[in-house]
Coordinates of C-alpha atoms and ligand atoms in Angstrom, one line a residue:
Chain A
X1 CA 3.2 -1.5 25.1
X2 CA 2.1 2.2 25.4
X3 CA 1.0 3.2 21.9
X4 CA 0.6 7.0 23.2
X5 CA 4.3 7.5 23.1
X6 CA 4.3 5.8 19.2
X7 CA 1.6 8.2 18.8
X8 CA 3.6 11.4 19.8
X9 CA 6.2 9.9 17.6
X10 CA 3.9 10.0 14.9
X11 CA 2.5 13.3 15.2
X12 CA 6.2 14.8 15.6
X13 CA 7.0 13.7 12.2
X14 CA 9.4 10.6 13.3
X15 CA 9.2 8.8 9.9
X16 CA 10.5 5.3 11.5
X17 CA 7.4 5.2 13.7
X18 CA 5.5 6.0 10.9
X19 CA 6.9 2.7 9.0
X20 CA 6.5 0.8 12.1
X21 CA 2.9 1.9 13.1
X22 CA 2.2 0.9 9.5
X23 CA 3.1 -2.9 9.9
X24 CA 1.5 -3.0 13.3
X25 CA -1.6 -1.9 11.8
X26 CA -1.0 -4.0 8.3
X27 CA -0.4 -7.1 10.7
X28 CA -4.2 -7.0 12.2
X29 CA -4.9 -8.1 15.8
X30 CA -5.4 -6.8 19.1
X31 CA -2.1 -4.9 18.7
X32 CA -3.3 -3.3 15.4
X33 CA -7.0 -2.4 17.2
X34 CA -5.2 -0.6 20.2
X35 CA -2.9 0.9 17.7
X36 CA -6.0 2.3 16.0
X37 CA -7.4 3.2 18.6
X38 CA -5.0 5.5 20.3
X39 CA -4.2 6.9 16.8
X40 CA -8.4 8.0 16.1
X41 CA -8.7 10.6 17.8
X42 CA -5.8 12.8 16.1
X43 CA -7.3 11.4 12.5
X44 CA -9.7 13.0 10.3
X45 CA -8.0 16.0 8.8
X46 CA -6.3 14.4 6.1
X47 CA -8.2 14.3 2.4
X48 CA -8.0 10.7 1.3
X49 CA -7.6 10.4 -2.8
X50 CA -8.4 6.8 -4.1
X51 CA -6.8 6.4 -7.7
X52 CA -7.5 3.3 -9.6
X53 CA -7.7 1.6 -12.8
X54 CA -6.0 -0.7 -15.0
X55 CA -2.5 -2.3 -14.9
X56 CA 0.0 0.1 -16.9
X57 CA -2.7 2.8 -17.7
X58 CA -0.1 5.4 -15.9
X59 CA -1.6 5.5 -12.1
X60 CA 2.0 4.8 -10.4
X61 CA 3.1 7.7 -13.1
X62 CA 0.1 9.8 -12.2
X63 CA 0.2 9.6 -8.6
X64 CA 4.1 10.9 -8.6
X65 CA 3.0 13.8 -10.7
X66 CA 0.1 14.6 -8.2
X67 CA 2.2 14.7 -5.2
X68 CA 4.7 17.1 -7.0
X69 CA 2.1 19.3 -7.4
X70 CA 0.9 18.9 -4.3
X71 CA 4.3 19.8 -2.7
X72 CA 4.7 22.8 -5.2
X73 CA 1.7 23.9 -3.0
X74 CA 3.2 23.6 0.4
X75 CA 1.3 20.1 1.0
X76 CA 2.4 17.3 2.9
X77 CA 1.7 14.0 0.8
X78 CA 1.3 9.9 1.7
X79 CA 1.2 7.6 -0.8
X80 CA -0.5 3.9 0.0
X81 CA 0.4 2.0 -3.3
X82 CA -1.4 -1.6 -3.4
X83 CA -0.8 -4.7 -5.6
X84 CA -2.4 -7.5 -6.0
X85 CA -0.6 -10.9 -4.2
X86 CA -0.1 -13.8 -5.7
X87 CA -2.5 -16.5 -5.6
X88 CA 0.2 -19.4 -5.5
X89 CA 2.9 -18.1 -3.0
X90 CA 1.3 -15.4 -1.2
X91 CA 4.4 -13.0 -1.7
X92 CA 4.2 -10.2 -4.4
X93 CA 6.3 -7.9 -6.4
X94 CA 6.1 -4.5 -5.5
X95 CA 6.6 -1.8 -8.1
X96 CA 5.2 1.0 -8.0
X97 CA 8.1 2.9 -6.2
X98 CA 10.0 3.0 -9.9
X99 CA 7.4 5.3 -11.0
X100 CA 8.3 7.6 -8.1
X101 CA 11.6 8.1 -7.9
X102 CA 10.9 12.2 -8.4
X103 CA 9.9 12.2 -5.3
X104 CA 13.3 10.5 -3.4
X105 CA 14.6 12.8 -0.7
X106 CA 11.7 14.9 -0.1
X107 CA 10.7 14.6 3.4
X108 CA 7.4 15.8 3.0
X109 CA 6.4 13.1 0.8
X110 CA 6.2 9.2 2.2
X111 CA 5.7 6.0 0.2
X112 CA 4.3 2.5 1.2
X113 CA 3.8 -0.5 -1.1
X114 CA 1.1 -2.8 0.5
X115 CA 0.2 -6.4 -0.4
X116 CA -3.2 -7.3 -1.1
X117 CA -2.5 -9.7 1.6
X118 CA -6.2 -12.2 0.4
X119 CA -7.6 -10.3 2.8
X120 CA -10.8 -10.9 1.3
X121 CA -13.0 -7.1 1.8
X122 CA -10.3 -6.7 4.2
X123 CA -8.1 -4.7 1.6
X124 CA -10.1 -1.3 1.8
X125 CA -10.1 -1.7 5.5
X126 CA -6.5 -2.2 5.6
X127 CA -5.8 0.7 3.4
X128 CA -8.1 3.0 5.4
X129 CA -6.2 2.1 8.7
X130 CA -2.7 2.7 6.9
X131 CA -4.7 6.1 5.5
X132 CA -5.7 7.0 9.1
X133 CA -1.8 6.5 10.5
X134 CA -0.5 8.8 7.6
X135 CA -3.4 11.0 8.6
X136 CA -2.0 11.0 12.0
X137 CA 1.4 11.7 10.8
X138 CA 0.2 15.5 9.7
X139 CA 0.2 14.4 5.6
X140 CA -2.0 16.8 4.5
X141 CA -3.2 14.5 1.1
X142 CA -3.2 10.4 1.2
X143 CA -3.2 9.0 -2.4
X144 CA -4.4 5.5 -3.1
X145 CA -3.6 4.0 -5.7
X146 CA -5.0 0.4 -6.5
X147 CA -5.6 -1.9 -9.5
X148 CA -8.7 -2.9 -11.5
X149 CA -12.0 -2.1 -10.8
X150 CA -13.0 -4.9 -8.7
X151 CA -15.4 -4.9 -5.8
X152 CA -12.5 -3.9 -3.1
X153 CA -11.9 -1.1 -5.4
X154 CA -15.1 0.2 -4.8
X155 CA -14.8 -0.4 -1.1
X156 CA -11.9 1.7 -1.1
X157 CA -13.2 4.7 -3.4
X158 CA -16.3 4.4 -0.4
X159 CA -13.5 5.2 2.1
X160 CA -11.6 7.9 0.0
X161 CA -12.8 12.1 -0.3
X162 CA -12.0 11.8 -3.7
X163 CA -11.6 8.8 -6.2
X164 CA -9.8 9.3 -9.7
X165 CA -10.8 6.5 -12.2
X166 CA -8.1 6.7 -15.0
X167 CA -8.3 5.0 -18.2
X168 CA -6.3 5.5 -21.6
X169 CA -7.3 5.6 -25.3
X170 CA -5.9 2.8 -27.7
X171 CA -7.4 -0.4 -26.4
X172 CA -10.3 -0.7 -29.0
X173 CA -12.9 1.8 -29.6
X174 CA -14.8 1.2 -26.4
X175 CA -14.0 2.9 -22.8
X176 CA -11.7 0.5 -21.2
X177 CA -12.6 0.6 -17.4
X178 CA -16.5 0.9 -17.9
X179 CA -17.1 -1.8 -15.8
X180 CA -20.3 -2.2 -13.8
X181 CA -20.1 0.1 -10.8
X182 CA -17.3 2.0 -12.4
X183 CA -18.8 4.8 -13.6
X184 CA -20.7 5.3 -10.5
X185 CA -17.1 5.5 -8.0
X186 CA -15.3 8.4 -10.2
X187 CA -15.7 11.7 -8.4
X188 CA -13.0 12.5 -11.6
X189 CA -12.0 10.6 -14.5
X190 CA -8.4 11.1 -15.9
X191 CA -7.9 10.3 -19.8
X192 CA -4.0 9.5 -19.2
X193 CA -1.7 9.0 -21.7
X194 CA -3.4 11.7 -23.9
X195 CA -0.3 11.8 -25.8
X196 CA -1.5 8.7 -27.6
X197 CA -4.0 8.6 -30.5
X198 CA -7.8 8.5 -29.5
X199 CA -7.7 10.3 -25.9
X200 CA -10.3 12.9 -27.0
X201 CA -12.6 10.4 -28.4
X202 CA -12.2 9.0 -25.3
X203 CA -13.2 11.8 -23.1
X204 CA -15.9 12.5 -25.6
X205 CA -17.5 8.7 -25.1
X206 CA -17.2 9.2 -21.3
X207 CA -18.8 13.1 -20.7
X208 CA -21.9 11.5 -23.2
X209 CA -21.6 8.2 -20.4
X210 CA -21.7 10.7 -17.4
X211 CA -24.8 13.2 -18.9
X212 CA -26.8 9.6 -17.9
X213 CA -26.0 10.7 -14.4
X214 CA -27.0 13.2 -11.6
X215 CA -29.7 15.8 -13.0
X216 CA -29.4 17.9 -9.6
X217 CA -28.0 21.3 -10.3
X218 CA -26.2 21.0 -6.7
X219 CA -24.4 17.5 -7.3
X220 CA -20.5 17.5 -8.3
X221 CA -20.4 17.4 -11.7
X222 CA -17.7 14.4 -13.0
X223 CA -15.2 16.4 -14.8
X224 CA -13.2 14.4 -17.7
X225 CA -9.5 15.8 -17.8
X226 CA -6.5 14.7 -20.4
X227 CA -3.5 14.2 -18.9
X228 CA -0.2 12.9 -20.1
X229 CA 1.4 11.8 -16.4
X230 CA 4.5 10.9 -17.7
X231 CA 5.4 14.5 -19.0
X232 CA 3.7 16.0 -16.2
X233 CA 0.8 18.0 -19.0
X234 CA -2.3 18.2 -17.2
X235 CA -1.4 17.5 -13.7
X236 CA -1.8 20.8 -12.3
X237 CA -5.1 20.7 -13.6
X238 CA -6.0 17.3 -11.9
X239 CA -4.7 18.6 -8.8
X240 CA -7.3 22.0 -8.8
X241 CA -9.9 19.7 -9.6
X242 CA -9.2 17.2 -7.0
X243 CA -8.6 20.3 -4.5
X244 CA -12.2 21.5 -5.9
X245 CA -14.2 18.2 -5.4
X246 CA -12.9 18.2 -1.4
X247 CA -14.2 21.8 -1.2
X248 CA -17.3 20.9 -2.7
X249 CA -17.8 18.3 -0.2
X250 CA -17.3 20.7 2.7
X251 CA -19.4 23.1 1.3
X252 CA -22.6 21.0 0.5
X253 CA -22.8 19.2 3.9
X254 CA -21.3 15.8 1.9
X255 CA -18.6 15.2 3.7
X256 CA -20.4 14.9 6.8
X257 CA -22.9 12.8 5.2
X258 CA -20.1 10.7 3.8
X259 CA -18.3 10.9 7.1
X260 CA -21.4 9.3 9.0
X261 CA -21.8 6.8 5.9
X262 CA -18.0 5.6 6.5
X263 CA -18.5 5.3 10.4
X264 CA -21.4 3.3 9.9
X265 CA -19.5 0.5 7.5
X266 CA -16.7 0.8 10.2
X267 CA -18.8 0.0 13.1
X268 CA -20.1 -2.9 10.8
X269 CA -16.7 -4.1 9.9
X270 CA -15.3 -3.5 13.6
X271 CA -18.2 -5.4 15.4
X272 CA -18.1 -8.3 12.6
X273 CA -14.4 -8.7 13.0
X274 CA -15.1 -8.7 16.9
X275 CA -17.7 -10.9 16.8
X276 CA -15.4 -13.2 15.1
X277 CA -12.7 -13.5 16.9
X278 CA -14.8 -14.0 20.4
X279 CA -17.2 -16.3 19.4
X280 CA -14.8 -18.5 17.4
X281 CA -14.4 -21.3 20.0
X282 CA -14.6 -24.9 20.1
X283 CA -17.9 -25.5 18.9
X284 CA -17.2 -23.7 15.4
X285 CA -15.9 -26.6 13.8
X286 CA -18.6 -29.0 15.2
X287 CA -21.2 -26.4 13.9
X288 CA -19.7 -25.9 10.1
X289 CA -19.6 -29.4 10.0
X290 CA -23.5 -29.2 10.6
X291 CA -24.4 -26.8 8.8
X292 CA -22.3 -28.5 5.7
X293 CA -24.3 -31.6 6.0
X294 CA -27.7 -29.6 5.8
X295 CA -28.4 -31.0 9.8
X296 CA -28.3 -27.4 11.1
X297 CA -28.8 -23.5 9.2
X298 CA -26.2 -21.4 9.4
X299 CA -28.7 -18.3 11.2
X300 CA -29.3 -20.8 14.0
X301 CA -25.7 -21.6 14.3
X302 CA -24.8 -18.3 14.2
X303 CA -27.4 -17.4 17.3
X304 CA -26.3 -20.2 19.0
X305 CA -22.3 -19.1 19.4
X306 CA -24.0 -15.7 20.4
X307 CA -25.8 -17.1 23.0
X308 CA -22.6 -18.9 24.2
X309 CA -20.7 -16.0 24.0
X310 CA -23.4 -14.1 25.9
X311 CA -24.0 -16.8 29.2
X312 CA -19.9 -17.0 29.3
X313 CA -20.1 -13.1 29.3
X314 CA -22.4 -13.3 32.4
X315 CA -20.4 -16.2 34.0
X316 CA -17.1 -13.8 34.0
X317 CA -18.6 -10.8 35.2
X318 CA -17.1 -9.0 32.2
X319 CA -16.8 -8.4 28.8
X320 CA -13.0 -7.3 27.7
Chain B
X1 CA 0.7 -16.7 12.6
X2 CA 4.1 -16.4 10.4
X3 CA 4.9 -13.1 9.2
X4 CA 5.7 -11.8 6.0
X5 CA 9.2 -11.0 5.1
X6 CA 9.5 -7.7 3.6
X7 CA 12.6 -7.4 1.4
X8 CA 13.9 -4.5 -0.8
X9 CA 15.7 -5.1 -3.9
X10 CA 17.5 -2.0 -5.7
X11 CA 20.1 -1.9 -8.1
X12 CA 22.7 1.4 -7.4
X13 CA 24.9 2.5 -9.6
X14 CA 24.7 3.2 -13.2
X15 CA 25.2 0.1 -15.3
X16 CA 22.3 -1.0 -17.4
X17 CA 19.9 -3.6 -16.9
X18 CA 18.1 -5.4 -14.4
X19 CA 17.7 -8.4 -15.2
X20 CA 19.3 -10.3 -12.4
X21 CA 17.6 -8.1 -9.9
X22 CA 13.9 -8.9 -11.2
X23 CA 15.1 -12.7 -11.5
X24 CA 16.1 -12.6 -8.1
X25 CA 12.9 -10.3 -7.1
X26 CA 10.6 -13.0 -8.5
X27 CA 12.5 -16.0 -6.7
X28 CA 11.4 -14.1 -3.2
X29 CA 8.0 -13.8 -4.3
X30 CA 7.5 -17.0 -5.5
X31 CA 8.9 -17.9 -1.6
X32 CA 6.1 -16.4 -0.4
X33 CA 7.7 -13.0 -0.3
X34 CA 6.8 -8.9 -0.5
X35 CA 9.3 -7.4 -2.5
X36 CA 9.3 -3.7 -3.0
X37 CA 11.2 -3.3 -6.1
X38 CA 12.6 0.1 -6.5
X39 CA 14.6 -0.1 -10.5
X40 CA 17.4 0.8 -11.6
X41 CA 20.3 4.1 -10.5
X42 CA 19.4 4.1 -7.0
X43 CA 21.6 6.1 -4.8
X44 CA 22.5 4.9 -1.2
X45 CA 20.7 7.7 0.1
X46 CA 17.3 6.3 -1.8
X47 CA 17.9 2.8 -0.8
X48 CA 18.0 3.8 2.8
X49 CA 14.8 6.4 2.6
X50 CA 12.8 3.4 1.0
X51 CA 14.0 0.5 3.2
X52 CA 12.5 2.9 6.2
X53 CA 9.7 3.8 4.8
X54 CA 8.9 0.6 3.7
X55 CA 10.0 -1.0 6.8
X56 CA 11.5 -4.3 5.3
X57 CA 13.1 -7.2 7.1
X58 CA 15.9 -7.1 4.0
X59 CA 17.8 -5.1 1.6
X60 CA 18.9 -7.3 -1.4
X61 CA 21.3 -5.2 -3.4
X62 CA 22.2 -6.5 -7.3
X63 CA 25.6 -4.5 -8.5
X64 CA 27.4 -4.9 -11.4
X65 CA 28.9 -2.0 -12.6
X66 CA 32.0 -2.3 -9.8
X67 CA 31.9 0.3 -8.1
X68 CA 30.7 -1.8 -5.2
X69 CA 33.2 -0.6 -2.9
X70 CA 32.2 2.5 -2.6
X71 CA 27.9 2.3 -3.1
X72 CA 28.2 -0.7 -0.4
X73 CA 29.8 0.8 2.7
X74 CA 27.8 3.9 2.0
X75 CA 24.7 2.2 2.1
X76 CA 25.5 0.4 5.4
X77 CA 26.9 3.8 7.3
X78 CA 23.7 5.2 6.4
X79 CA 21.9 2.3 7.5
X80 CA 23.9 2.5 10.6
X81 CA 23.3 6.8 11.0
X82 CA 19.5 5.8 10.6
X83 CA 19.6 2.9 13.6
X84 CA 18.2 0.4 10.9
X85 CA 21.3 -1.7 11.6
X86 CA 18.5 -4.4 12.3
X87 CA 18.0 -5.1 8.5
X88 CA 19.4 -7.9 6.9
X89 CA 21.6 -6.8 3.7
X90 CA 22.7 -8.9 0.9
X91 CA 24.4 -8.3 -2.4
X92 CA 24.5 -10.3 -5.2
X93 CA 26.8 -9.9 -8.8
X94 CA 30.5 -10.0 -9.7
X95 CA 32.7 -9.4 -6.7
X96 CA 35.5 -10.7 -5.9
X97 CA 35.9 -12.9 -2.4
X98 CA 38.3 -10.4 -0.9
X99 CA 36.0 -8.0 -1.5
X100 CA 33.2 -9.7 -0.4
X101 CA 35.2 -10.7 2.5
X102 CA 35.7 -6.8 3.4
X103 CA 32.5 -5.9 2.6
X104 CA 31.2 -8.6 5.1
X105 CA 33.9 -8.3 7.8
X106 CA 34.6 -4.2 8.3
X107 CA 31.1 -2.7 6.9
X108 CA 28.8 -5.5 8.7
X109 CA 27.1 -6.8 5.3
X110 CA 25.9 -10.2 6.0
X111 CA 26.1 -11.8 2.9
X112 CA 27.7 -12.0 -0.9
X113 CA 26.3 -13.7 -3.3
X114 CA 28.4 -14.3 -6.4
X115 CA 26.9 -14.9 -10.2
X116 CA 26.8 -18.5 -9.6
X117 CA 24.2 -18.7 -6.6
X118 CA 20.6 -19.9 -6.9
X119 CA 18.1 -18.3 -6.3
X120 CA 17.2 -21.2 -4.0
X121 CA 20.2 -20.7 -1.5
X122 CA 19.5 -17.0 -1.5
X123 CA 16.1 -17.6 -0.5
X124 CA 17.3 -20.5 2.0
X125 CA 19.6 -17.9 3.3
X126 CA 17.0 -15.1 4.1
X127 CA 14.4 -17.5 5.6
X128 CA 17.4 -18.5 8.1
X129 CA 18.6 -15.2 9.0
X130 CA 15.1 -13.2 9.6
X131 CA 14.0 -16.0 11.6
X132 CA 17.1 -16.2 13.4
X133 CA 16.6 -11.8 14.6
X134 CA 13.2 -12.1 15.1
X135 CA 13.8 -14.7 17.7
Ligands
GDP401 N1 2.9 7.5 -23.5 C1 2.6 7.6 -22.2 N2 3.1 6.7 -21.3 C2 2.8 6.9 -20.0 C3 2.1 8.0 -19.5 N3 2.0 7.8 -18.2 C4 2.6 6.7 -17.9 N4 3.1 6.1 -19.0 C5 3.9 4.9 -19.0 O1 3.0 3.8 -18.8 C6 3.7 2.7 -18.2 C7 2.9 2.3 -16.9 O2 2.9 3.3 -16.0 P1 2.6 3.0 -14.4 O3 2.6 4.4 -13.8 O4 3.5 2.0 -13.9 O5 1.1 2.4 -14.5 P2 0.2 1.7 -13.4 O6 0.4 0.2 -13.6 O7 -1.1 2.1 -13.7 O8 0.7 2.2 -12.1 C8 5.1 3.3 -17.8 O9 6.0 2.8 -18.8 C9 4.9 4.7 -17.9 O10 6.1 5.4 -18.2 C10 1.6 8.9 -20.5 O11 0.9 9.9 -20.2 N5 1.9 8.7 -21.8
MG402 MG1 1.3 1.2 -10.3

């Protein structure tokens, strides 16, 4: 299949071969990689905006008030919207489109619900390829919004220009999503649902958290903002911030730092996946079974499918 | 490797609740299922625009308030002006078998479900049917 002419499609705007390019590419495989591959090039433009936090905090809310305000500004905006699968069935509810229904019948905006899929890691790696087709597509802003503040969560704030951490007052006295690495992810924390008794105390308990940080007059200073998402108060302010925080990573030479940072974890990714799939033959089963019964470590293993992989190399004349 | 079915479940129209649809929502997940679930009052013209973008296998469509005979055949000319006539579409609540038998026979839906179904045939039914186009 020639993935140029998908491409074109793409970059012309055709939403259809937007949807479709997306579960190529959500579907792994060498169809996905050559996807990718033909789709690089054209990518890198876009400013990637992770948002996470916890279930029913407001993010679904959040995310449709952001891309309103986004649009207002001429912007062209992707959503990538993530929930967790379920453990027993592997099939999962998807529901963060009812938040978003402001945003039905604007052709500048598109909306995709992803599984988590048990991709194990794989999850920020599958968002970032679905970020780089919507990147492709001419969306000038990709929001990401995912649950929790687990360790993919992380992965995919690494990915993103800018990651919103939203959390809301009223569950107790302490800050709900300080969670270890949390704090350390947030390029801006949202107090949402500020209507609601305690937001301020809130903020208050999470600027004291975040004067711990950075001492370097140069660094981005984490700005705490109050927003109520679900009357829109606040967002317009979110939006300048987030707007700011891509600036500021221009301006100070970040963004190249992080650029090189995310190609590095890619190559990583890429050549483990690789490395994988071509050196998963017939003796893999023979040498877990080994390794499982202590008769053989798993570094020695590991060299010895390399070295397999390697002589067949030489036998064929070439790699593919 | 089997692939997931993707399957949108909306409720047009402007009658109340949704509790059928998020039964029915639940039954496809437990089947091992991605459901985009999109709420309540969508318009033909939103079920369409998310069915595309979300590229799903299925529409599953839960209608009460009767005005079936109208929201229905819109749904599946716009289906058919977008060329997504590829996607299976089922409905599901109270209508009546010449209805169901119009809807099905001169505006190409595939299947009716009526208020006594299970959520077992419905989910027998789309595990047939996608497996059957995608052969
Ligand atoms: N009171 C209040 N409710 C909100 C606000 N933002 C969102 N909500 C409500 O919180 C619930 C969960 O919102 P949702 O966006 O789905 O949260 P998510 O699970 O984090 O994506 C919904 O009922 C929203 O209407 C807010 O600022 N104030
Ligand atoms: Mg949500």
């Amino acid at each position: 299949m020639d993935y140029g002419d998908l491409i074109a499609r793409l970059r012309s705007g055709e939403r259809r071969a937007l949807a479709r390019a997306l579960s190529l590419v959500e579907r792994g495989g060498p169809a996905a990689r050559a996807l990718l591959a033909a789709a690089y090039p054209h990518s890198g433009k876009a400013h990637l905006v992770g948002v996470t936090g916890p279930p029913g905090s407001g993010k679904s809310t959040l995310v449709s008030q952001l891309a309103l305000e986004w649009r207002q500004r001429g912007a062209q905006v992707g959503v990538i919207a993530v929930d967790p699968s379920s453990p027993f069935s592997g099939g999962a509810v998807l529901g963060d489109r009812i938040r978003m229904q402001q945003l039905a019948g604007d052709t500048g905006v598109f909306i995709r619900s992803m599984a988590s899929r048990g991709r194990l890691g794989g999850l920020a790696r599958a968002t970032a390829d679905a970020a780089i087709l919507m990147d492709v597509a001419r969306f000038d802003h990709v929001l990401i919004e995912t649950v929790g503040a687990g360790q993919s969560e992380v992965d995919i704030a690494r990915t993103a220009h800018t990651t919103l951490v939203v959390d809301i007052p009223g569950m107790g006295d302490d800050v709900q999503s300080i969670k270890a690495g949390i704090l350390e992810i947030a390029d801006i924390f949202v107090v949402n649902k500020a209507d609601r008794e305690g937001a301020e105390r809130v903020a208050q308990q999470l600027r004291t958290m975040l004067q711990f940080g950075s001492r370097d007059a140069n660094a981005w200073q984490v700005p705490v903002l109050l927003t109520v998402a679900s009357e829109g108060r606040g967002c317009a302010a979110l939006v300048a911030a987030a707007n700011e925080h891509y600036a500021h990573l221009q301006q100070s030479g970040l963004a190249e730092a992080c650029a090189h940072a995310a190609a590095e974890r890619e190559l990583s990714a890429a050549l483990q996946e690789l490395a994988l799939e071509q050196t998963r033959g017939p003796a893999w089963d023979t040498l877990v079974r080994q390794i499982a019964q202590r008769t053989r470590d798993p570094y020695a293993a590991a060299l010895e499918l390399l070295n397999q992989w390697k002589q067949h190399q030489s036998c064929n004349g070439k790699p593919n | 490797m089997e692939r997931t079915i993707r399957v949108l479940v909306a409720k047009p129209g402007l009658d109340g609740h949704d509790r059928g649809a998020k039964i029915i929502a639940r039954a496809l997940r437990d089947a091992g299922m991605e459901v985009i679930y999109t709420g309540l009052q969508q318009t033909p013209q939103m079920i369409v625009e998310a069915a595309l973008q979300e590229d799903v296998d299925v529409i599953g469509l839960s209608i009460l308030s009767g005005a079936h005979m109208t929201l229905l055949p819109k749904v599946m000319q716009l289906l058919r002006e977008a060329q997504m006539d590829d996607v299976l579409v089922v409905a599901g609540g109270i209508i009546s078998d010449e209805d169901a038998q119009v809807l099905c026979e001169q505006h190409g839906m595939h299947a009716i479900f009526g208020p006594g179904a299970s959520t077992h045939e419905i989910v027998r039914y789309i595990k047939d049917q996608v497996g059957v186009a995608r052969e």
